[in-house]
PDB file of N, CA and C in Angstrom:
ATOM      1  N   UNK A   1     -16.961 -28.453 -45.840  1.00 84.00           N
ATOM      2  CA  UNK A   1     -17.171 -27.079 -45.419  1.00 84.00           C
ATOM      3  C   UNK A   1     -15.844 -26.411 -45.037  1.00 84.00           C
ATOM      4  N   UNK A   2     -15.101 -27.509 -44.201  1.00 85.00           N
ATOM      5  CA  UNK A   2     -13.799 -26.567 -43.957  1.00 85.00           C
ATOM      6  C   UNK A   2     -13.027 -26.365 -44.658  1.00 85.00           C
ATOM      7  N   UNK A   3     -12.957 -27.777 -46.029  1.00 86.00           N
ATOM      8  CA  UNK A   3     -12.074 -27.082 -47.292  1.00 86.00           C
ATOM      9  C   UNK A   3     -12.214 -26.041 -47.832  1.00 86.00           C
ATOM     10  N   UNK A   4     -13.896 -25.609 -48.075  1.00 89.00           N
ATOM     11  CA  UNK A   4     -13.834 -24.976 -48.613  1.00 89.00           C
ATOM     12  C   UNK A   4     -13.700 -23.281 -48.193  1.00 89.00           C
ATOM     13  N   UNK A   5     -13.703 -23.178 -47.089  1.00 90.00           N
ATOM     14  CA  UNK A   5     -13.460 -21.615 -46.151  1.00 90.00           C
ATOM     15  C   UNK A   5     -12.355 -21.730 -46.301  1.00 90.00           C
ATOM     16  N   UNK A   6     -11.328 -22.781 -46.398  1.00 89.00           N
ATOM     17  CA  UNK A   6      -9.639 -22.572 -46.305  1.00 89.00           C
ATOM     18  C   UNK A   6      -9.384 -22.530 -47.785  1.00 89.00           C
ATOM     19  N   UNK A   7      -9.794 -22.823 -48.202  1.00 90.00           N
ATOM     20  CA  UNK A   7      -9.602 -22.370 -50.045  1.00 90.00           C
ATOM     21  C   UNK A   7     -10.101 -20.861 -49.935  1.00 90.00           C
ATOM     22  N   UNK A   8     -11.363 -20.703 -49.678  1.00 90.00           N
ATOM     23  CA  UNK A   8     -11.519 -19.050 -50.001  1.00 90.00           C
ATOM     24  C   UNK A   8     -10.379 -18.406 -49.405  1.00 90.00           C
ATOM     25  N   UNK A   9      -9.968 -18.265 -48.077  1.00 89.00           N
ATOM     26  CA  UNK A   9      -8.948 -17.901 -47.510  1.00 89.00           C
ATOM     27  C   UNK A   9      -7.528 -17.275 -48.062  1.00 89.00           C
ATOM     28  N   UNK A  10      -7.426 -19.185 -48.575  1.00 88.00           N
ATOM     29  CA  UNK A  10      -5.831 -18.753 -49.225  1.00 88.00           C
ATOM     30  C   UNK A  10      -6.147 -18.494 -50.510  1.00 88.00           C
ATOM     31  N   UNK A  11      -7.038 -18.651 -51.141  1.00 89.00           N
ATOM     32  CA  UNK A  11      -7.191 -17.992 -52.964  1.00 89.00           C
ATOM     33  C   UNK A  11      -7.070 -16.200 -52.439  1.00 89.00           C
ATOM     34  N   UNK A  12      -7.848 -15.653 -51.171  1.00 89.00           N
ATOM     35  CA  UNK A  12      -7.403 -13.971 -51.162  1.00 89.00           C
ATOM     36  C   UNK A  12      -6.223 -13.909 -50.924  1.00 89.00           C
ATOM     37  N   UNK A  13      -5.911 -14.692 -50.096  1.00 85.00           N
ATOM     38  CA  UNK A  13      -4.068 -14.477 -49.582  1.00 85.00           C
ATOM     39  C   UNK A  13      -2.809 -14.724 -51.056  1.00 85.00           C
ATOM     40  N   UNK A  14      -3.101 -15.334 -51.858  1.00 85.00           N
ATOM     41  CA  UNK A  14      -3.024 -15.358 -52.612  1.00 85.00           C
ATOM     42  C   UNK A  14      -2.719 -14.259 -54.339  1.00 85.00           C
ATOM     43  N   UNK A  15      -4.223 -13.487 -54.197  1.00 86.00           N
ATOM     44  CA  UNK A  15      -4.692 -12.937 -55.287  1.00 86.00           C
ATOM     45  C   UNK A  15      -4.290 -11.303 -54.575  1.00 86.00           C
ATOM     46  N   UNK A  16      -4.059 -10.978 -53.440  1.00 84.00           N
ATOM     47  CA  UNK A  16      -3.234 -10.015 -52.709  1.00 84.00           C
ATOM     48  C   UNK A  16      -1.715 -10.032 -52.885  1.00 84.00           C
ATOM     49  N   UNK A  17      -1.253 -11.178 -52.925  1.00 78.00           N
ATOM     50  CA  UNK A  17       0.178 -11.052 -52.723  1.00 78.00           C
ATOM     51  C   UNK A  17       0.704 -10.834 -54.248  1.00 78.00           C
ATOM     52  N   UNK A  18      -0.080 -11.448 -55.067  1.00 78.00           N
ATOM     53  CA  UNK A  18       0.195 -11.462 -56.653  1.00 78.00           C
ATOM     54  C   UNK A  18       0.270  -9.839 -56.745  1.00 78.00           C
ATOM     55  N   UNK A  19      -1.163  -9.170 -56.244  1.00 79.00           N
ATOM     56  CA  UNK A  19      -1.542  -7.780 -56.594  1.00 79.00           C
ATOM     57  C   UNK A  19      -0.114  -6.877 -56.461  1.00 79.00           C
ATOM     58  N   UNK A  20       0.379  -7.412 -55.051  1.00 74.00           N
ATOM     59  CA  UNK A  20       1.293  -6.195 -54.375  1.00 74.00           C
ATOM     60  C   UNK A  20       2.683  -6.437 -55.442  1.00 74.00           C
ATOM     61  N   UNK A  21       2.728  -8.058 -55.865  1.00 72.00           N
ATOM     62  CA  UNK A  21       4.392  -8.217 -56.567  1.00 72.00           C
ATOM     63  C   UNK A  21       4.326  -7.286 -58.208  1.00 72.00           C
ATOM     64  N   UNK A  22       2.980  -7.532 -58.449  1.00 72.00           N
ATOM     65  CA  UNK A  22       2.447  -7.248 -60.116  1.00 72.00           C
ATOM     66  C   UNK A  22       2.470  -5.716 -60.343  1.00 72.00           C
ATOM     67  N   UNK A  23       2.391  -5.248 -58.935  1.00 71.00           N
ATOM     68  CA  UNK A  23       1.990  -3.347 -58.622  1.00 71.00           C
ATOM     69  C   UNK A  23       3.095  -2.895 -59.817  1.00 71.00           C
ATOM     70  N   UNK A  24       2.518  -1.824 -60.668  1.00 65.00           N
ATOM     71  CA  UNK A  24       3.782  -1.305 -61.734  1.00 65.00           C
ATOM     72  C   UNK A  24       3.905   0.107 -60.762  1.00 65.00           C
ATOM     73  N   UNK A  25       3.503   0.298 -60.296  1.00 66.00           N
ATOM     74  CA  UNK A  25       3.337   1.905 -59.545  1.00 66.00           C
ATOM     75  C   UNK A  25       4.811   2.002 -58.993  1.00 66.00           C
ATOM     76  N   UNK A  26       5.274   0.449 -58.158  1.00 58.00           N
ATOM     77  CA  UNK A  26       7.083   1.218 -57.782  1.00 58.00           C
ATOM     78  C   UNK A  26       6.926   1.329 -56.474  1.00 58.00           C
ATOM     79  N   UNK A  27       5.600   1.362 -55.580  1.00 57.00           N
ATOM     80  CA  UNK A  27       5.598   1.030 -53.988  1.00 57.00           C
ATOM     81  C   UNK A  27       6.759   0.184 -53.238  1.00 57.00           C
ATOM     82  N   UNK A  28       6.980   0.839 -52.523  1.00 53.00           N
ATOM     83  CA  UNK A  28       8.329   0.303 -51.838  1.00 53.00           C
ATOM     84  C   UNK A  28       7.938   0.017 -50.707  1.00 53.00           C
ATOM     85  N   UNK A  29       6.794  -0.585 -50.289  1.00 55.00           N
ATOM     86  CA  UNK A  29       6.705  -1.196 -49.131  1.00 55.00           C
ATOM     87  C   UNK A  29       6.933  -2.715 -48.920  1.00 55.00           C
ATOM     88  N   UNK A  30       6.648  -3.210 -49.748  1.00 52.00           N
ATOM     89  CA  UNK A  30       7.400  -4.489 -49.815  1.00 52.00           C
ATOM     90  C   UNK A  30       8.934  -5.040 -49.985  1.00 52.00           C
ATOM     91  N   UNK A  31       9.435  -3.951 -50.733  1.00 56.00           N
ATOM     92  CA  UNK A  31      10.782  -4.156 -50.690  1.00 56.00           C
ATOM     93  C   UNK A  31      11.712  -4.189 -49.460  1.00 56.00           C
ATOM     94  N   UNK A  32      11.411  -3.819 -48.149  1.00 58.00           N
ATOM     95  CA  UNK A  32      11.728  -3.527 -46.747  1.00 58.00           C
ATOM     96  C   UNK A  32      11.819  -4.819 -45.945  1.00 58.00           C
ATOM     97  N   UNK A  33      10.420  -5.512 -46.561  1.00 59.00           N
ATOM     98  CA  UNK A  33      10.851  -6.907 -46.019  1.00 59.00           C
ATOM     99  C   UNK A  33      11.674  -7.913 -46.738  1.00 59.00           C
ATOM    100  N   UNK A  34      12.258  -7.332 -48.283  1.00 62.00           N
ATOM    101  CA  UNK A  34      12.808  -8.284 -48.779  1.00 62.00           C
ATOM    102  C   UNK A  34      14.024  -7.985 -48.526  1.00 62.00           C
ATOM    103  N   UNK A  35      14.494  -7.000 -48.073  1.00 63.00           N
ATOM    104  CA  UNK A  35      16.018  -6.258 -47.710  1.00 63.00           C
ATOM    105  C   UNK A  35      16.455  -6.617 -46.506  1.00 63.00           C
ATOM    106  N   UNK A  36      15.676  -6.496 -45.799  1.00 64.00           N
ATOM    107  CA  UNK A  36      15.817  -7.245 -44.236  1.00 64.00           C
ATOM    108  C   UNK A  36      15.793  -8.844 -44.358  1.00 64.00           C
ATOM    109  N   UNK A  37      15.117  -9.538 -45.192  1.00 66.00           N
ATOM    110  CA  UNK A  37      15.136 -11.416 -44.836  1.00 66.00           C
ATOM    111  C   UNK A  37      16.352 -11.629 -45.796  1.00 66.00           C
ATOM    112  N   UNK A  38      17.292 -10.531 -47.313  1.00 68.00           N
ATOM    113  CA  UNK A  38      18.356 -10.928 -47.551  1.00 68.00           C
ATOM    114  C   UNK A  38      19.492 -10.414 -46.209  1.00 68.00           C
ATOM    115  N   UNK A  39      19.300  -9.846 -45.593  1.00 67.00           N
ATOM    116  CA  UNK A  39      20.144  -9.431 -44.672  1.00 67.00           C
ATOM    117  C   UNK A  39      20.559 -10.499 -43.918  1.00 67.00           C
ATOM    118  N   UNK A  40      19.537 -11.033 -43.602  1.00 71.00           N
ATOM    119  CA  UNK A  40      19.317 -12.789 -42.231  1.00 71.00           C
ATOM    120  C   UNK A  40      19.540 -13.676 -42.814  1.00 71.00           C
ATOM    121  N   UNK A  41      18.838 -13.934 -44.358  1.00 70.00           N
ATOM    122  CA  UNK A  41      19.016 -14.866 -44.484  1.00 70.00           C
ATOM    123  C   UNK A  41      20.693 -16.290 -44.554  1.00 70.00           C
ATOM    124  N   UNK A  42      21.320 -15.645 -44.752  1.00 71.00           N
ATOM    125  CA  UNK A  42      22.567 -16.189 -44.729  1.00 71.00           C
ATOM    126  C   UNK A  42      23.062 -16.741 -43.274  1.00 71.00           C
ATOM    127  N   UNK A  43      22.515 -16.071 -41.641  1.00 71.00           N
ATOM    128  CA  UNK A  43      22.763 -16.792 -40.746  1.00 71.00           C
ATOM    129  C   UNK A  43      21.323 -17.654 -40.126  1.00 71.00           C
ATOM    130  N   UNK A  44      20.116 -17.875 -41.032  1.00 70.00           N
ATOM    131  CA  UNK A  44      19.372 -18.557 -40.800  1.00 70.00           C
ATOM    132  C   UNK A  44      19.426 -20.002 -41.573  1.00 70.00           C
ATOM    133  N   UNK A  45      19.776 -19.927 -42.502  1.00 70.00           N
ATOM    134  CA  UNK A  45      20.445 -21.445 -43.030  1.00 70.00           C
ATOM    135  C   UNK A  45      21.682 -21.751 -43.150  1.00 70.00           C
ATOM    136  N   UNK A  46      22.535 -21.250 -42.454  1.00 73.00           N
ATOM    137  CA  UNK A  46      24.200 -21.367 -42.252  1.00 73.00           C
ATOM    138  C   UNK A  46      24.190 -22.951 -41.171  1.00 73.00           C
ATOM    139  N   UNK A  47      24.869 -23.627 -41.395  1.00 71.00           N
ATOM    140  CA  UNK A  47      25.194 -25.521 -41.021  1.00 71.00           C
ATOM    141  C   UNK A  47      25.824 -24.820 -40.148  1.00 71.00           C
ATOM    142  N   UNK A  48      25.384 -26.099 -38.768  1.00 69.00           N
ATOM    143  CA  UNK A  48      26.278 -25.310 -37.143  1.00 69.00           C
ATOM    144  C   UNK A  48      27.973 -25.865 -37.637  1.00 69.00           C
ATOM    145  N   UNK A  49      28.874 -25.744 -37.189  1.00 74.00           N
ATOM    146  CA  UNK A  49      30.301 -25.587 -37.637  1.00 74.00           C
ATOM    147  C   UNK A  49      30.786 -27.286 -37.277  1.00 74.00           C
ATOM    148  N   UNK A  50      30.386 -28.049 -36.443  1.00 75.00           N
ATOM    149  CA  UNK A  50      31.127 -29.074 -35.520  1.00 75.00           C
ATOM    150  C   UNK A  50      29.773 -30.192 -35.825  1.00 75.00           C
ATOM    151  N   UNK A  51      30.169 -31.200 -36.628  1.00 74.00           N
ATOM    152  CA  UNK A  51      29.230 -32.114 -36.614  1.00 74.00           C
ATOM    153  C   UNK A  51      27.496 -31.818 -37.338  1.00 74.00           C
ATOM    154  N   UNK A  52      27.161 -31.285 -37.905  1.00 71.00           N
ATOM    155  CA  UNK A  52      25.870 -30.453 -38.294  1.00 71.00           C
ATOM    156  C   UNK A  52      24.872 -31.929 -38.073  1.00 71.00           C
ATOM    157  N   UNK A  53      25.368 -32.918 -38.911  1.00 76.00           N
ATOM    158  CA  UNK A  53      24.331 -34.221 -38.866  1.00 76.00           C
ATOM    159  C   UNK A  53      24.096 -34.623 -37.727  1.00 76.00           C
ATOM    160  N   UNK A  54      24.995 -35.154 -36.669  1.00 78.00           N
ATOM    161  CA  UNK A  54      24.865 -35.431 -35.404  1.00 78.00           C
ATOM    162  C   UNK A  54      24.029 -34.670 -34.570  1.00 78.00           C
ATOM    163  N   UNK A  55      24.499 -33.297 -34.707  1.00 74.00           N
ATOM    164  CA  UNK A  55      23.239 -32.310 -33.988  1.00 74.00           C
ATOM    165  C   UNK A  55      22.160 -32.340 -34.107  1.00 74.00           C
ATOM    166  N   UNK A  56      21.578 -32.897 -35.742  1.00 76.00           N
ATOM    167  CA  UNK A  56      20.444 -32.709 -36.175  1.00 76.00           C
ATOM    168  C   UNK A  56      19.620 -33.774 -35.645  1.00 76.00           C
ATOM    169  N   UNK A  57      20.536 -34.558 -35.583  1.00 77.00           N
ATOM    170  CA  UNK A  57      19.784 -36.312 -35.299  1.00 77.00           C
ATOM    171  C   UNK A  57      19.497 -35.958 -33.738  1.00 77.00           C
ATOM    172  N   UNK A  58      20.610 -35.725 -33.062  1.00 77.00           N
ATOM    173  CA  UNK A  58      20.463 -35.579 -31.951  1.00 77.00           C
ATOM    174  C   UNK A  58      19.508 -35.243 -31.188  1.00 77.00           C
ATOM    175  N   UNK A  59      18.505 -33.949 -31.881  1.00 79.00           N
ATOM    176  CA  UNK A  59      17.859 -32.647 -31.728  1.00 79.00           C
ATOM    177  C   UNK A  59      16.629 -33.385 -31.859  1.00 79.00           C
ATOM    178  N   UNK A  60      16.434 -33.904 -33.485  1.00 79.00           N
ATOM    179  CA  UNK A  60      15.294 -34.626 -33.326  1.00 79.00           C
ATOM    180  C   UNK A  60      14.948 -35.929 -32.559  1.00 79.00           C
ATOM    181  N   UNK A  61      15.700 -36.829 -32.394  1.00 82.00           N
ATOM    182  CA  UNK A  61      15.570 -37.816 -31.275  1.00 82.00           C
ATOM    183  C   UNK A  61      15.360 -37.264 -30.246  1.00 82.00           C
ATOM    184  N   UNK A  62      16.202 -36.534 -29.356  1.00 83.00           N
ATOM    185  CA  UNK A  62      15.686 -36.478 -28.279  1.00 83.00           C
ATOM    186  C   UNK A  62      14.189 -35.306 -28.049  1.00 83.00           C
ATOM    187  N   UNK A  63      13.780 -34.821 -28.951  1.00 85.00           N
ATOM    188  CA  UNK A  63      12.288 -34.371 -28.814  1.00 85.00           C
ATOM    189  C   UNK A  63      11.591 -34.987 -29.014  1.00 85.00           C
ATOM    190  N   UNK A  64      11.549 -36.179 -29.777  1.00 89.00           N
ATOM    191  CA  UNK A  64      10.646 -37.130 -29.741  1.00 89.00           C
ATOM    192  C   UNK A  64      10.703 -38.040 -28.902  1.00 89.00           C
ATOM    193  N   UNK A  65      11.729 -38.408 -28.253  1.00 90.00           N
ATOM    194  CA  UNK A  65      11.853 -39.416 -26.573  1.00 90.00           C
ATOM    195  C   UNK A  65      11.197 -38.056 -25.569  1.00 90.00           C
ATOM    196  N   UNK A  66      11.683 -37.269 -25.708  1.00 89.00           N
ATOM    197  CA  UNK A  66      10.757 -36.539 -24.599  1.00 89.00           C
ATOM    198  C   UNK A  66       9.786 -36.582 -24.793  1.00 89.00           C
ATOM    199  N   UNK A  67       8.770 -36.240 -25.662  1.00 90.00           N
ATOM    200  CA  UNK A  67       6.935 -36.145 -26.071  1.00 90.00           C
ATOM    201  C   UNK A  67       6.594 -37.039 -25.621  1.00 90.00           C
ATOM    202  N   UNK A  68       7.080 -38.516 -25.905  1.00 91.00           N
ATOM    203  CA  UNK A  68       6.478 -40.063 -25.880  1.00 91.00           C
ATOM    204  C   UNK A  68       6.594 -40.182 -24.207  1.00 91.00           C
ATOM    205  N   UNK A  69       7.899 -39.868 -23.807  1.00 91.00           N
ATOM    206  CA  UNK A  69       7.845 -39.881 -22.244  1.00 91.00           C
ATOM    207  C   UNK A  69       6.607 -39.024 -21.114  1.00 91.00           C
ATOM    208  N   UNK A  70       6.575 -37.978 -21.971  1.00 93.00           N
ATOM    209  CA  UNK A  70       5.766 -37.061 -21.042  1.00 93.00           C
ATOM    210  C   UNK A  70       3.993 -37.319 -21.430  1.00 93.00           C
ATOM    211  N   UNK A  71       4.084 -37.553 -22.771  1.00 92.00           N
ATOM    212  CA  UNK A  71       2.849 -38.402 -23.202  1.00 92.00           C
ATOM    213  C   UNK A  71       2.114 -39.616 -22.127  1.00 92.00           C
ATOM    214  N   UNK A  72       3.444 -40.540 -22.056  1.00 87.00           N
ATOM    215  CA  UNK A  72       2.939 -41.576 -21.490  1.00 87.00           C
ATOM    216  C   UNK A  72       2.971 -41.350 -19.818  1.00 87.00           C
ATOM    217  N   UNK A  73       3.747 -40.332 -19.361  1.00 89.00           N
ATOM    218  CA  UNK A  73       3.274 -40.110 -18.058  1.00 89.00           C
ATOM    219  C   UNK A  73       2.342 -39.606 -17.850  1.00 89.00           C
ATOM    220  N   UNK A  74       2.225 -38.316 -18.925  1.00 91.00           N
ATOM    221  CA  UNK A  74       0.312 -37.292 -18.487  1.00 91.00           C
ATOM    222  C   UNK A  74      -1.038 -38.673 -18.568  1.00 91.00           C
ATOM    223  N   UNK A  75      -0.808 -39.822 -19.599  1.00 86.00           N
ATOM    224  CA  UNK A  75      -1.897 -40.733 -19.377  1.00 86.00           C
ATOM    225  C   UNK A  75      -1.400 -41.564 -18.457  1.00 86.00           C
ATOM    226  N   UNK A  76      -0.271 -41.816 -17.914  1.00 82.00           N
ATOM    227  CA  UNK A  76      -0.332 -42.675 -16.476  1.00 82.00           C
ATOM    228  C   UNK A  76      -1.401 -41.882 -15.100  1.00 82.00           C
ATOM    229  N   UNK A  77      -0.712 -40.861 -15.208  1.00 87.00           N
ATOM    230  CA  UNK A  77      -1.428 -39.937 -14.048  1.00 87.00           C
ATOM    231  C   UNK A  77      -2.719 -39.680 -14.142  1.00 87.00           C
ATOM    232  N   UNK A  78      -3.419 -39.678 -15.263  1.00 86.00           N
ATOM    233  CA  UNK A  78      -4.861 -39.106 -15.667  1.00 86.00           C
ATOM    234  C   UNK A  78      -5.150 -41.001 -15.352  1.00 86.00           C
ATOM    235  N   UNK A  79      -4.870 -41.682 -15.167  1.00 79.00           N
ATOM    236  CA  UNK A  79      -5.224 -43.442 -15.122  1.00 79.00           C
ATOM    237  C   UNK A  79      -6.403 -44.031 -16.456  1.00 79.00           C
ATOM    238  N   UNK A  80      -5.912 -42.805 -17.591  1.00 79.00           N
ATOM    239  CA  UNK A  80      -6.151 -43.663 -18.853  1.00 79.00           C
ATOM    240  C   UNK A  80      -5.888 -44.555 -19.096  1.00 79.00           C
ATOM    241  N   UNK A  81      -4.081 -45.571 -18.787  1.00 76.00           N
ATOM    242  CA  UNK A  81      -3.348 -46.452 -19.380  1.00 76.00           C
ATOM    243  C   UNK A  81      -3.560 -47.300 -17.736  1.00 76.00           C
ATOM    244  N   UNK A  82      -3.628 -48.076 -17.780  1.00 73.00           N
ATOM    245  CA  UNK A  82      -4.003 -49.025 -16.674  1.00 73.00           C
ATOM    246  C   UNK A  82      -3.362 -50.516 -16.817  1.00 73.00           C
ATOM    247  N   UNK A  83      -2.141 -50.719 -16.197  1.00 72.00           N
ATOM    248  CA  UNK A  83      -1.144 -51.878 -16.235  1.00 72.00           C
ATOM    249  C   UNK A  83      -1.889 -53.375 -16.599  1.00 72.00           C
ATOM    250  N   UNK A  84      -3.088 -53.205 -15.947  1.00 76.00           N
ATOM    251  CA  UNK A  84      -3.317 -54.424 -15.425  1.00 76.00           C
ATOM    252  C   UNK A  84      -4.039 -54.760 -16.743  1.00 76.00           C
ATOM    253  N   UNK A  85      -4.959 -53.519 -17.360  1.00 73.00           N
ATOM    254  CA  UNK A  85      -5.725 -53.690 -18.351  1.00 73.00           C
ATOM    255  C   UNK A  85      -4.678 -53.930 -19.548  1.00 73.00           C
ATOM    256  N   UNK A  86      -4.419 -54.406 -19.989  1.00 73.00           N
ATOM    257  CA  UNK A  86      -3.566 -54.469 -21.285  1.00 73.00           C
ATOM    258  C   UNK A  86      -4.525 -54.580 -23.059  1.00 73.00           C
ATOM    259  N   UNK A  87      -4.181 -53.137 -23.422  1.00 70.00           N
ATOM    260  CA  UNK A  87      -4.352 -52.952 -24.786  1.00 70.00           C
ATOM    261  C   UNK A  87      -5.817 -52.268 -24.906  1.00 70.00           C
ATOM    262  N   UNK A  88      -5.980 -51.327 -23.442  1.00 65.00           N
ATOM    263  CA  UNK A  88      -7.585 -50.799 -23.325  1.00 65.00           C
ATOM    264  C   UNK A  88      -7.742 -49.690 -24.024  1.00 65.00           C
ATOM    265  N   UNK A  89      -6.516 -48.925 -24.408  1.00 60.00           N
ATOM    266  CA  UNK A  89      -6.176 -47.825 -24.836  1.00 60.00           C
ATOM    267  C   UNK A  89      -6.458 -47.939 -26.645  1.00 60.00           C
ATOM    268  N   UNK A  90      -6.347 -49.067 -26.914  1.00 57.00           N
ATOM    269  CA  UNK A  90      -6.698 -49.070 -28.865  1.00 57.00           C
ATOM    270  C   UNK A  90      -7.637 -49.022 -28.859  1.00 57.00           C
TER     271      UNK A  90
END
């Protein structure tokens, strides 16, 4: 059921966006957003200057040590995870 409401969904989202690119009429409302994201786009995928890989690694490691940390404290405190019980949680 839910595939199939998310298929109807994106087949309109879809069969709209085709409509507006296919338009022969010359509407210039779309062109506004394509003038503005070439404008950005060049400092939205521009590599930071000093190390780019390191940052990246960096960035993602430590958001994922934080989640797992704060994860495993919100179920310490809620006394889901229970020391004594070992492996109650699988």
């Amino acid at each position: 059921f839910f595939g199939s409401v998310l298929s109807v969904i994106l087949i309109k989202a879809i069969r709209k966006d085709i409509a507006i690119y296919n338009d022969p009429s010359g509407d210039t409302d779309g062109e506004d957003d394509e003038t503005e994201w070439k404008l950005v786009h060049g400092d939205v995928f521009r590599p930071p200057t000093h190390c780019p890989m390191l940052l990246a690694v960096l960035v993602g490691t430590g958001a994922q040590i934080v989640v797992v940390v704060l994860c495993t404290l919100l179920l310490g405190l809620t006394n889901f995870l229970n020391p004594v019980q070992k492996g109650q949680a699988l």
